[in-house]
CSV table of C-alpha atoms in Angstrom, one decimal:
chain,number,residue,atom,x,y,z
A,1,UNK,CA,-55.9,-9.8,-34.6
A,2,UNK,CA,-54.5,-13.1,-33.6
A,3,UNK,CA,-53.4,-13.9,-37.2
A,4,UNK,CA,-51.8,-10.4,-37.5
A,5,UNK,CA,-49.8,-11.0,-34.3
A,6,UNK,CA,-48.6,-14.4,-35.6
A,7,UNK,CA,-47.7,-12.9,-39.0
A,8,UNK,CA,-45.7,-10.1,-37.3
A,9,UNK,CA,-43.8,-12.6,-35.1
A,10,UNK,CA,-43.0,-14.9,-38.1
A,11,UNK,CA,-41.8,-11.9,-40.1
A,12,UNK,CA,-39.5,-10.9,-37.3
A,13,UNK,CA,-38.1,-14.5,-37.2
A,14,UNK,CA,-37.7,-14.4,-41.0
A,15,UNK,CA,-35.7,-11.2,-40.7
A,16,UNK,CA,-33.5,-12.9,-38.0
A,17,UNK,CA,-33.1,-15.9,-40.2
A,18,UNK,CA,-31.9,-13.8,-43.1
A,19,UNK,CA,-29.4,-12.2,-40.8
A,20,UNK,CA,-28.2,-15.6,-39.7
A,21,UNK,CA,-27.6,-16.8,-43.3
A,22,UNK,CA,-24.3,-14.9,-43.5
A,23,UNK,CA,-22.9,-14.5,-40.0
A,24,UNK,CA,-19.4,-13.7,-39.0
A,25,UNK,CA,-16.7,-15.6,-40.8
A,26,UNK,CA,-16.1,-19.0,-39.2
A,27,UNK,CA,-19.2,-18.8,-36.9
A,28,UNK,CA,-21.0,-21.5,-38.9
A,29,UNK,CA,-18.0,-23.5,-39.7
A,30,UNK,CA,-19.0,-27.1,-40.7
A,31,UNK,CA,-22.6,-26.1,-41.4
A,32,UNK,CA,-24.3,-24.3,-44.3
A,33,UNK,CA,-27.3,-22.2,-43.3
A,34,UNK,CA,-30.2,-22.7,-45.8
A,35,UNK,CA,-31.8,-19.5,-47.0
A,36,UNK,CA,-35.5,-18.9,-46.7
A,37,UNK,CA,-36.0,-19.6,-50.4
A,38,UNK,CA,-34.3,-23.0,-49.9
A,39,UNK,CA,-36.5,-23.8,-46.9
A,40,UNK,CA,-39.7,-22.8,-48.8
A,41,UNK,CA,-38.7,-24.8,-51.8
A,42,UNK,CA,-38.6,-28.0,-49.8
A,43,UNK,CA,-42.1,-27.6,-48.5
A,44,UNK,CA,-45.0,-29.7,-49.9
A,45,UNK,CA,-48.5,-28.4,-49.3
A,46,UNK,CA,-49.9,-31.9,-49.3
A,47,UNK,CA,-47.8,-32.7,-46.3
A,48,UNK,CA,-48.8,-29.5,-44.6
A,49,UNK,CA,-52.4,-28.9,-45.2
A,50,UNK,CA,-55.1,-31.5,-44.5
A,51,UNK,CA,-57.3,-32.5,-47.5
A,52,UNK,CA,-60.5,-30.5,-47.8
A,53,UNK,CA,-63.5,-32.6,-46.6
A,54,UNK,CA,-66.1,-33.5,-49.1
A,55,UNK,CA,-69.4,-31.8,-48.8
A,56,UNK,CA,-72.2,-33.9,-47.5
A,57,UNK,CA,-75.2,-33.8,-49.9
A,58,UNK,CA,-78.6,-33.1,-48.5
A,59,UNK,CA,-81.6,-35.4,-48.9
A,60,UNK,CA,-83.4,-34.8,-52.2
A,61,UNK,CA,-87.1,-34.2,-51.6
A,62,UNK,CA,-88.0,-33.6,-55.3
A,63,UNK,CA,-86.3,-32.8,-58.6
A,64,UNK,CA,-86.5,-29.1,-58.0
A,65,UNK,CA,-84.7,-29.4,-54.7
A,66,UNK,CA,-82.1,-31.7,-56.1
A,67,UNK,CA,-81.3,-29.3,-58.9
A,68,UNK,CA,-81.1,-26.5,-56.3
A,69,UNK,CA,-78.7,-28.5,-54.2
A,70,UNK,CA,-76.5,-29.4,-57.1
A,71,UNK,CA,-76.4,-25.7,-58.1
A,72,UNK,CA,-75.5,-24.8,-54.5
A,73,UNK,CA,-72.8,-27.4,-54.4
A,74,UNK,CA,-71.3,-26.0,-57.7
A,75,UNK,CA,-71.5,-22.5,-56.2
A,76,UNK,CA,-69.8,-23.6,-53.0
A,77,UNK,CA,-67.0,-25.2,-54.9
A,78,UNK,CA,-66.6,-22.1,-57.0
A,79,UNK,CA,-66.7,-19.9,-54.0
A,80,UNK,CA,-64.1,-22.0,-52.1
A,81,UNK,CA,-61.5,-19.3,-53.0
A,82,UNK,CA,-63.7,-16.3,-52.3
A,83,UNK,CA,-62.6,-13.7,-49.9
A,84,UNK,CA,-64.7,-13.9,-46.8
A,85,UNK,CA,-63.2,-12.7,-43.5
A,86,UNK,CA,-63.6,-14.9,-40.5
A,87,UNK,CA,-65.4,-12.2,-38.6
A,88,UNK,CA,-68.0,-12.0,-41.4
A,89,UNK,CA,-68.3,-15.8,-41.3
A,90,UNK,CA,-69.0,-15.6,-37.6
A,91,UNK,CA,-71.8,-13.2,-38.3
A,92,UNK,CA,-73.2,-15.5,-41.0
A,93,UNK,CA,-73.2,-18.3,-38.4
A,94,UNK,CA,-75.7,-16.4,-36.3
A,95,UNK,CA,-78.2,-15.9,-39.2
A,96,UNK,CA,-81.3,-18.2,-39.5
A,97,UNK,CA,-81.2,-21.4,-41.5
A,98,UNK,CA,-83.5,-19.9,-44.1
A,99,UNK,CA,-81.5,-16.7,-44.6
A,100,UNK,CA,-79.6,-16.2,-47.9
A,101,UNK,CA,-75.9,-15.3,-47.4
A,102,UNK,CA,-74.4,-12.4,-49.1
A,103,UNK,CA,-71.0,-13.2,-50.6
A,104,UNK,CA,-68.2,-10.9,-51.7
A,105,UNK,CA,-67.1,-11.2,-55.3
A,106,UNK,CA,-64.4,-13.8,-55.7
A,107,UNK,CA,-60.8,-12.7,-56.5
A,108,UNK,CA,-59.6,-13.1,-60.0
A,109,UNK,CA,-56.6,-15.4,-60.7
A,110,UNK,CA,-54.3,-12.4,-61.2
A,111,UNK,CA,-55.6,-10.7,-58.1
A,112,UNK,CA,-55.1,-13.8,-56.1
A,113,UNK,CA,-51.5,-14.3,-57.3
A,114,UNK,CA,-50.7,-10.6,-56.7
A,115,UNK,CA,-52.1,-10.8,-53.1
A,116,UNK,CA,-50.3,-14.1,-52.5
A,117,UNK,CA,-47.0,-12.6,-53.8
A,118,UNK,CA,-47.4,-9.5,-51.5
A,119,UNK,CA,-47.9,-11.8,-48.5
A,120,UNK,CA,-44.9,-13.9,-49.5
A,121,UNK,CA,-42.6,-10.9,-50.0
A,122,UNK,CA,-43.6,-9.8,-46.5
A,123,UNK,CA,-41.9,-12.9,-45.2
A,124,UNK,CA,-39.1,-13.1,-47.7
A,125,UNK,CA,-38.2,-9.4,-47.5
A,126,UNK,CA,-38.0,-6.9,-50.3
A,127,UNK,CA,-36.7,-8.1,-53.7
A,128,UNK,CA,-33.0,-7.4,-54.0
A,129,UNK,CA,-32.4,-7.4,-50.2
A,130,UNK,CA,-29.3,-9.6,-49.6
A,131,UNK,CA,-29.8,-12.2,-47.0
A,132,UNK,CA,-27.4,-12.2,-44.1
A,133,UNK,CA,-26.6,-8.4,-44.3
A,134,UNK,CA,-26.4,-7.2,-40.7
A,135,UNK,CA,-25.2,-4.0,-39.2
A,136,UNK,CA,-22.4,-5.8,-37.4
A,137,UNK,CA,-20.8,-9.3,-37.4
A,138,UNK,CA,-22.4,-11.7,-34.9
A,139,UNK,CA,-20.5,-13.9,-32.6
A,140,UNK,CA,-21.3,-17.6,-32.2
A,141,UNK,CA,-23.0,-16.7,-28.8
A,142,UNK,CA,-25.3,-14.2,-30.5
A,143,UNK,CA,-26.2,-16.6,-33.3
A,144,UNK,CA,-27.0,-19.4,-30.8
A,145,UNK,CA,-29.1,-17.0,-28.8
A,146,UNK,CA,-31.1,-16.0,-31.9
A,147,UNK,CA,-31.6,-19.6,-32.9
A,148,UNK,CA,-32.8,-20.5,-29.4
A,149,UNK,CA,-35.1,-17.5,-29.4
A,150,UNK,CA,-36.6,-18.6,-32.7
A,151,UNK,CA,-37.0,-22.2,-31.5
A,152,UNK,CA,-38.7,-21.1,-28.3
A,153,UNK,CA,-41.0,-18.8,-30.2
A,154,UNK,CA,-42.0,-21.5,-32.7
A,155,UNK,CA,-42.7,-23.8,-29.8
A,156,UNK,CA,-45.0,-21.2,-28.4
A,157,UNK,CA,-46.7,-20.6,-31.8
A,158,UNK,CA,-47.4,-24.3,-32.4
A,159,UNK,CA,-50.9,-24.3,-30.8
A,160,UNK,CA,-52.0,-21.3,-32.8
A,161,UNK,CA,-50.7,-22.8,-36.1
A,162,UNK,CA,-52.5,-26.1,-35.3
A,163,UNK,CA,-55.6,-24.1,-34.7
A,164,UNK,CA,-55.3,-22.3,-38.1
A,165,UNK,CA,-54.8,-25.7,-39.8
A,166,UNK,CA,-57.8,-27.1,-38.1
A,167,UNK,CA,-60.0,-24.2,-39.1
A,168,UNK,CA,-58.8,-24.4,-42.7
A,169,UNK,CA,-60.6,-27.8,-43.0
A,170,UNK,CA,-63.7,-26.6,-41.3
A,171,UNK,CA,-66.9,-25.4,-43.0
A,172,UNK,CA,-69.8,-23.4,-41.8
A,173,UNK,CA,-72.5,-25.9,-40.7
A,174,UNK,CA,-75.2,-23.7,-42.3
A,175,UNK,CA,-73.6,-22.3,-45.4
A,176,UNK,CA,-71.2,-25.2,-46.0
A,177,UNK,CA,-68.6,-22.6,-46.9
A,178,UNK,CA,-65.0,-22.4,-45.5
A,179,UNK,CA,-64.6,-20.5,-42.3
A,180,UNK,CA,-61.9,-18.3,-43.8
A,181,UNK,CA,-62.4,-16.0,-46.7
A,182,UNK,CA,-60.1,-16.2,-49.7
A,183,UNK,CA,-57.6,-13.6,-48.5
A,184,UNK,CA,-57.6,-15.0,-45.0
A,185,UNK,CA,-56.9,-18.5,-46.5
A,186,UNK,CA,-53.9,-17.1,-48.4
A,187,UNK,CA,-52.6,-15.4,-45.3
A,188,UNK,CA,-53.1,-18.4,-43.1
A,189,UNK,CA,-51.4,-20.7,-45.6
A,190,UNK,CA,-48.4,-18.4,-46.0
A,191,UNK,CA,-48.2,-18.2,-42.2
A,192,UNK,CA,-48.3,-21.9,-41.9
A,193,UNK,CA,-45.7,-22.4,-44.7
A,194,UNK,CA,-43.4,-19.9,-43.1
A,195,UNK,CA,-43.8,-21.6,-39.7
A,196,UNK,CA,-43.0,-25.0,-41.2
A,197,UNK,CA,-40.1,-23.6,-43.2
A,198,UNK,CA,-38.6,-22.0,-40.0
A,199,UNK,CA,-39.4,-25.2,-38.1
A,200,UNK,CA,-37.5,-27.3,-40.6
A,201,UNK,CA,-34.6,-24.8,-40.5
A,202,UNK,CA,-34.5,-24.8,-36.7
A,203,UNK,CA,-34.8,-28.6,-36.7
A,204,UNK,CA,-31.8,-28.9,-39.0
A,205,UNK,CA,-29.8,-26.4,-37.0
A,206,UNK,CA,-30.4,-28.3,-33.8
A,207,UNK,CA,-30.2,-31.8,-35.3
A,208,UNK,CA,-27.3,-33.7,-33.7
A,209,UNK,CA,-25.2,-35.5,-36.4
A,210,UNK,CA,-22.4,-36.3,-34.0
A,211,UNK,CA,-23.5,-39.8,-33.3
A,212,UNK,CA,-20.9,-42.5,-34.2
A,213,UNK,CA,-23.2,-44.2,-36.7
A,214,UNK,CA,-23.7,-40.9,-38.6
A,215,UNK,CA,-21.3,-39.8,-41.2
A,216,UNK,CA,-23.0,-36.5,-41.8
A,217,UNK,CA,-21.6,-33.2,-40.7
A,218,UNK,CA,-22.3,-31.8,-37.2
A,219,UNK,CA,-25.2,-29.5,-36.7
A,220,UNK,CA,-25.0,-25.7,-36.6
A,221,UNK,CA,-25.8,-25.6,-32.9
A,222,UNK,CA,-23.2,-28.3,-32.2
A,223,UNK,CA,-20.6,-26.2,-34.1
A,224,UNK,CA,-21.7,-23.0,-32.3
A,225,UNK,CA,-21.6,-24.7,-28.9
A,226,UNK,CA,-18.1,-26.0,-29.8
A,227,UNK,CA,-17.0,-22.6,-30.9
A,228,UNK,CA,-18.5,-21.0,-27.8
A,229,UNK,CA,-16.7,-23.6,-25.7
A,230,UNK,CA,-13.5,-23.0,-27.6
A,231,UNK,CA,-13.9,-19.2,-27.2
A,232,UNK,CA,-14.6,-19.7,-23.5
A,233,UNK,CA,-11.5,-22.0,-23.3
A,234,UNK,CA,-9.5,-19.3,-25.1
A,235,UNK,CA,-10.8,-16.6,-22.9
A,236,UNK,CA,-10.0,-18.8,-19.9
A,237,UNK,CA,-6.5,-19.4,-21.3
A,238,UNK,CA,-6.1,-15.7,-21.9
A,239,UNK,CA,-7.5,-14.9,-18.5
A,240,UNK,CA,-5.1,-17.5,-17.0
A,241,UNK,CA,-2.3,-16.2,-19.1
A,242,UNK,CA,-3.1,-12.7,-17.9
A,243,UNK,CA,-3.3,-13.8,-14.3
A,244,UNK,CA,0.0,-15.7,-14.8
A,245,UNK,CA,1.5,-12.5,-16.3
A,246,UNK,CA,0.1,-10.4,-13.5
A,247,UNK,CA,1.5,-13.0,-11.0
A,248,UNK,CA,4.8,-12.9,-12.7
A,249,UNK,CA,4.7,-9.1,-12.7
A,250,UNK,CA,3.8,-9.1,-9.0
A,251,UNK,CA,6.6,-11.6,-8.3
A,252,UNK,CA,9.0,-9.4,-10.3
A,253,UNK,CA,8.0,-6.3,-8.4
A,254,UNK,CA,8.2,-8.3,-5.1
A,255,UNK,CA,11.7,-9.5,-6.1
A,256,UNK,CA,12.7,-6.0,-7.1
A,257,UNK,CA,11.5,-4.8,-3.7
A,258,UNK,CA,13.3,-7.6,-2.0
A,259,UNK,CA,16.4,-6.8,-4.0
A,260,UNK,CA,16.1,-3.1,-3.3
A,261,UNK,CA,15.6,-3.9,0.4
A,262,UNK,CA,18.6,-6.2,0.3
A,263,UNK,CA,20.7,-3.6,-1.3
A,264,UNK,CA,19.5,-1.0,1.2
A,265,UNK,CA,20.4,-3.4,4.0
A,266,UNK,CA,23.8,-4.1,2.5
A,267,UNK,CA,24.4,-0.4,2.0
A,268,UNK,CA,23.3,0.3,5.6
A,269,UNK,CA,25.5,-2.5,6.9
A,270,UNK,CA,28.4,-1.2,4.8
A,271,UNK,CA,27.9,2.3,6.1
A,272,UNK,CA,27.8,1.0,9.6
A,273,UNK,CA,30.9,-1.1,8.9
A,274,UNK,CA,32.6,2.0,7.5
A,275,UNK,CA,31.4,4.0,10.6
A,276,UNK,CA,32.8,1.4,12.9
A,277,UNK,CA,36.0,1.3,11.0
A,278,UNK,CA,36.2,5.1,11.1
A,279,UNK,CA,35.5,5.0,14.9
A,280,UNK,CA,38.1,2.3,15.3
A,281,UNK,CA,40.6,4.4,13.3
A,282,UNK,CA,39.8,7.4,15.4
A,283,UNK,CA,40.1,5.3,18.5
A,284,UNK,CA,43.4,3.9,17.2
A,285,UNK,CA,44.7,7.3,16.4
A,286,UNK,CA,43.5,8.7,19.7
A,287,UNK,CA,45.2,5.8,21.4
A,288,UNK,CA,48.4,6.4,19.5
A,289,UNK,CA,48.2,10.1,20.3
A,290,UNK,CA,47.6,9.2,23.9
A,291,UNK,CA,50.6,6.9,23.9
A,292,UNK,CA,52.7,9.5,22.2
A,293,UNK,CA,51.6,12.1,24.7
A,294,UNK,CA,52.3,9.7,27.6
A,295,UNK,CA,55.7,8.9,26.0
A,296,UNK,CA,56.3,12.6,25.5
A,297,UNK,CA,55.2,13.4,29.0
A,298,UNK,CA,57.4,10.6,30.3
A,299,UNK,CA,60.3,11.8,28.2
A,300,UNK,CA,59.6,15.3,29.3
A,301,UNK,CA,59.3,14.1,32.9
A,302,UNK,CA,62.5,12.2,32.5
A,303,UNK,CA,64.1,15.2,31.0
A,304,UNK,CA,62.9,17.3,33.9
A,305,UNK,CA,64.0,14.8,36.4
A,306,UNK,CA,67.4,14.7,34.6
A,307,UNK,CA,67.5,18.4,34.5
A,308,UNK,CA,66.5,18.6,38.2
A,309,UNK,CA,69.1,16.0,39.0
A,310,UNK,CA,71.7,18.0,37.1
A,311,UNK,CA,70.5,21.1,38.9
A,312,UNK,CA,70.8,19.3,42.3
A,313,UNK,CA,74.2,18.0,41.3
A,314,UNK,CA,75.4,21.5,40.8
A,315,UNK,CA,74.8,22.2,44.5
A,316,UNK,CA,77.1,19.9,46.4
A,317,UNK,CA,77.1,22.1,49.5
A,318,UNK,CA,73.9,23.1,51.3
A,319,UNK,CA,73.4,25.9,53.9
A,320,UNK,CA,75.0,29.3,54.1
A,321,UNK,CA,78.3,28.1,52.6
A,322,UNK,CA,76.5,26.6,49.6
A,323,UNK,CA,74.6,29.8,49.2
A,324,UNK,CA,77.9,31.7,49.2
A,325,UNK,CA,79.4,29.4,46.6
A,326,UNK,CA,76.5,29.8,44.2
A,327,UNK,CA,76.5,33.6,44.5
A,328,UNK,CA,80.2,33.5,43.7
A,329,UNK,CA,79.5,31.5,40.6
A,330,UNK,CA,76.9,34.1,39.6
A,331,UNK,CA,79.4,36.9,40.2
A,332,UNK,CA,81.9,35.2,38.0
A,333,UNK,CA,79.4,34.7,35.3
A,334,UNK,CA,78.1,38.3,35.5
A,335,UNK,CA,81.4,40.1,36.0
A,336,UNK,CA,80.8,41.9,32.8
A,337,UNK,CA,77.2,42.8,33.8
A,338,UNK,CA,77.3,44.3,37.2
A,339,UNK,CA,73.8,45.6,36.9
A,340,UNK,CA,72.3,42.2,36.3
A,341,UNK,CA,74.3,40.8,39.3
A,342,UNK,CA,73.0,43.6,41.6
A,343,UNK,CA,69.4,43.0,40.4
A,344,UNK,CA,69.8,39.3,41.1
A,345,UNK,CA,71.2,39.9,44.6
A,346,UNK,CA,68.4,42.5,45.3
A,347,UNK,CA,65.7,40.0,44.3
A,348,UNK,CA,67.3,37.3,46.4
A,349,UNK,CA,67.4,39.6,49.4
A,350,UNK,CA,63.7,40.6,49.0
A,351,UNK,CA,62.7,36.9,48.8
A,352,UNK,CA,64.5,35.8,51.9
A,353,UNK,CA,63.6,38.9,53.8
A,354,UNK,CA,59.8,38.3,53.2
A,355,UNK,CA,60.1,34.7,54.3
A,356,UNK,CA,62.0,35.7,57.4
A,357,UNK,CA,59.4,38.3,58.4
A,358,UNK,CA,56.5,36.0,57.7
A,359,UNK,CA,57.6,32.4,57.6
A,360,UNK,CA,54.0,31.1,57.9
A,361,UNK,CA,53.1,32.7,54.6
A,362,UNK,CA,53.2,29.9,52.0
A,363,UNK,CA,53.1,32.3,49.0
A,364,UNK,CA,56.4,33.8,50.1
A,365,UNK,CA,58.0,30.3,50.4
A,366,UNK,CA,56.8,29.1,46.9
A,367,UNK,CA,58.5,30.4,43.8
A,368,UNK,CA,57.1,29.2,40.4
A,369,UNK,CA,59.9,27.9,38.2
A,370,UNK,CA,58.4,29.4,35.1
A,371,UNK,CA,57.6,32.8,36.7
A,372,UNK,CA,58.8,35.4,34.2
A,373,UNK,CA,60.0,37.9,36.8
A,374,UNK,CA,61.9,35.2,38.7
A,375,UNK,CA,63.6,33.9,35.5
A,376,UNK,CA,64.4,37.5,34.3
A,377,UNK,CA,66.0,38.5,37.6
A,378,UNK,CA,67.4,35.3,39.1
A,379,UNK,CA,66.7,32.0,37.2
A,380,UNK,CA,68.4,32.9,33.9
A,381,UNK,CA,71.8,33.4,35.5
A,382,UNK,CA,74.3,30.8,36.4
A,383,UNK,CA,73.9,30.0,40.1
A,384,UNK,CA,70.6,31.8,40.4
A,385,UNK,CA,68.4,28.6,40.8
A,386,UNK,CA,71.2,26.9,42.7
A,387,UNK,CA,71.1,29.6,45.4
A,388,UNK,CA,67.6,28.5,46.3
A,389,UNK,CA,68.6,24.8,46.3
A,390,UNK,CA,71.5,25.6,48.6
A,391,UNK,CA,69.1,27.6,50.9
A,392,UNK,CA,67.0,24.5,51.4
A,393,UNK,CA,64.3,25.0,48.7
A,394,UNK,CA,63.0,21.7,47.1
A,395,UNK,CA,61.9,21.0,43.6
A,396,UNK,CA,58.1,20.2,44.0
A,397,UNK,CA,54.8,20.4,42.1
A,398,UNK,CA,52.0,22.2,44.0
A,399,UNK,CA,48.6,22.3,42.5
A,400,UNK,CA,50.0,21.1,39.1
A,401,UNK,CA,52.6,23.9,39.1
A,402,UNK,CA,56.3,23.2,39.3
A,403,UNK,CA,58.0,25.4,41.8
A,404,UNK,CA,60.8,26.0,44.3
A,405,UNK,CA,59.3,25.4,47.7
A,406,UNK,CA,60.7,25.9,51.1
A,407,UNK,CA,58.7,23.5,53.3
A,408,UNK,CA,58.1,24.7,56.8
A,409,UNK,CA,58.4,21.9,59.5
A,410,UNK,CA,55.5,21.4,61.8
A,411,UNK,CA,56.3,23.6,64.8
A,412,UNK,CA,54.0,21.6,67.1
A,413,UNK,CA,55.6,18.2,66.3
A,414,UNK,CA,59.1,19.2,65.4
A,415,UNK,CA,60.2,22.3,67.3
A,416,UNK,CA,63.9,21.7,66.8
A,417,UNK,CA,63.5,21.1,63.1
A,418,UNK,CA,61.5,24.2,62.7
A,419,UNK,CA,64.2,26.2,64.6
A,420,UNK,CA,66.9,24.8,62.4
A,421,UNK,CA,64.9,25.7,59.3
A,422,UNK,CA,64.2,29.2,60.3
A,423,UNK,CA,67.8,29.8,61.4
A,424,UNK,CA,69.0,28.6,58.0
A,425,UNK,CA,66.8,31.2,56.4
A,426,UNK,CA,68.2,34.1,58.5
A,427,UNK,CA,71.8,33.0,57.8
A,428,UNK,CA,71.0,32.9,54.1
A,429,UNK,CA,69.7,36.5,54.3
A,430,UNK,CA,72.9,37.5,56.1
A,431,UNK,CA,75.1,36.0,53.4
A,432,UNK,CA,73.1,37.8,50.7
A,433,UNK,CA,73.6,41.1,52.6
A,434,UNK,CA,77.3,40.5,52.9
A,435,UNK,CA,77.6,39.7,49.2
A,436,UNK,CA,75.7,42.9,48.4
A,437,UNK,CA,78.2,45.0,50.3
A,438,UNK,CA,81.2,43.6,48.5
């Protein structure tokens, strides 16, 4: 069982070696992998297997015994190649010294060669199988791992191989025959040869030829290690290049974001500037409109003041005589329209009559200058407004409304003034009545 396990392991390593003989292109650059045939061809059995020990002759007691011993020695030499299994030999060791061993018939030369070839083919692979044909190309890392696995396995197999070599030289102390039968010897020798061939191949693959004093090429392992290192450096460079590219991409994205943010800020500032400018423009226009309005109001006020001044200048005489003069002006202006003149006098009479009856009533003493009824009946005619001015009405603005207003003096503080004011109203009413009778 032990020999079978060693054979299986060596066959597996031979298969791996055949796969390694033609690896990926450039993987074994600088080193040529020897094939199994080349490795086997360099082996010398004399260097591998120890010489067979000479058999020690037994003491001769008489001529008959000597002849028997010589006969046994010839038979032992003849049976050196006979097929006896090691388990059978162990059984024979336990037999008594006087027992006669039973031997299997020796293999013929052709049978021995055929058996040896079958064992050899088991290591070399079927005839016609191309070495180095793998299902896929191997990387330098995979090749190095296989070589290291074979090396480690051969190191572990060394004690077993030495044990096989030792037992090849041993003989049974009773029968003086080899411990292995003929087939077992063939199997053991093929296993040992295969081990030595692989050992030499591994030694050559791991041999360091990079020393300065050596001019030979570098070893396979050195080349593989260099290639692995180069691949790692390339991968590191690619990784570094990728990281650099990613960093550049990140910086580009960051710059784009910064640029976008800057543009957004500039756009926001521009919009704010436009908004401020628009607000300033609106404010400027509003200010201009306010100034124009003020100017217009001032112009309108000046015009009103001028108009009021002109109106006042048309009334040089105040009191009843002035009222009479303005009524006369109205009569002259409306001499072609007696109805309008009568309506005007009637309205003036009603106005002054109400005031005379209730002088304390402010609404009677205040006449809006833009009142439609007042302008239709009195204000639109020449002398109409002037009658009120002559009767003591003033041009004032009350509660934001421009009006003709007859201001009543304070009767408690100015009794005389109030009496003069009220007498003037009654005299004006009398003048209007007189003009109505005419």
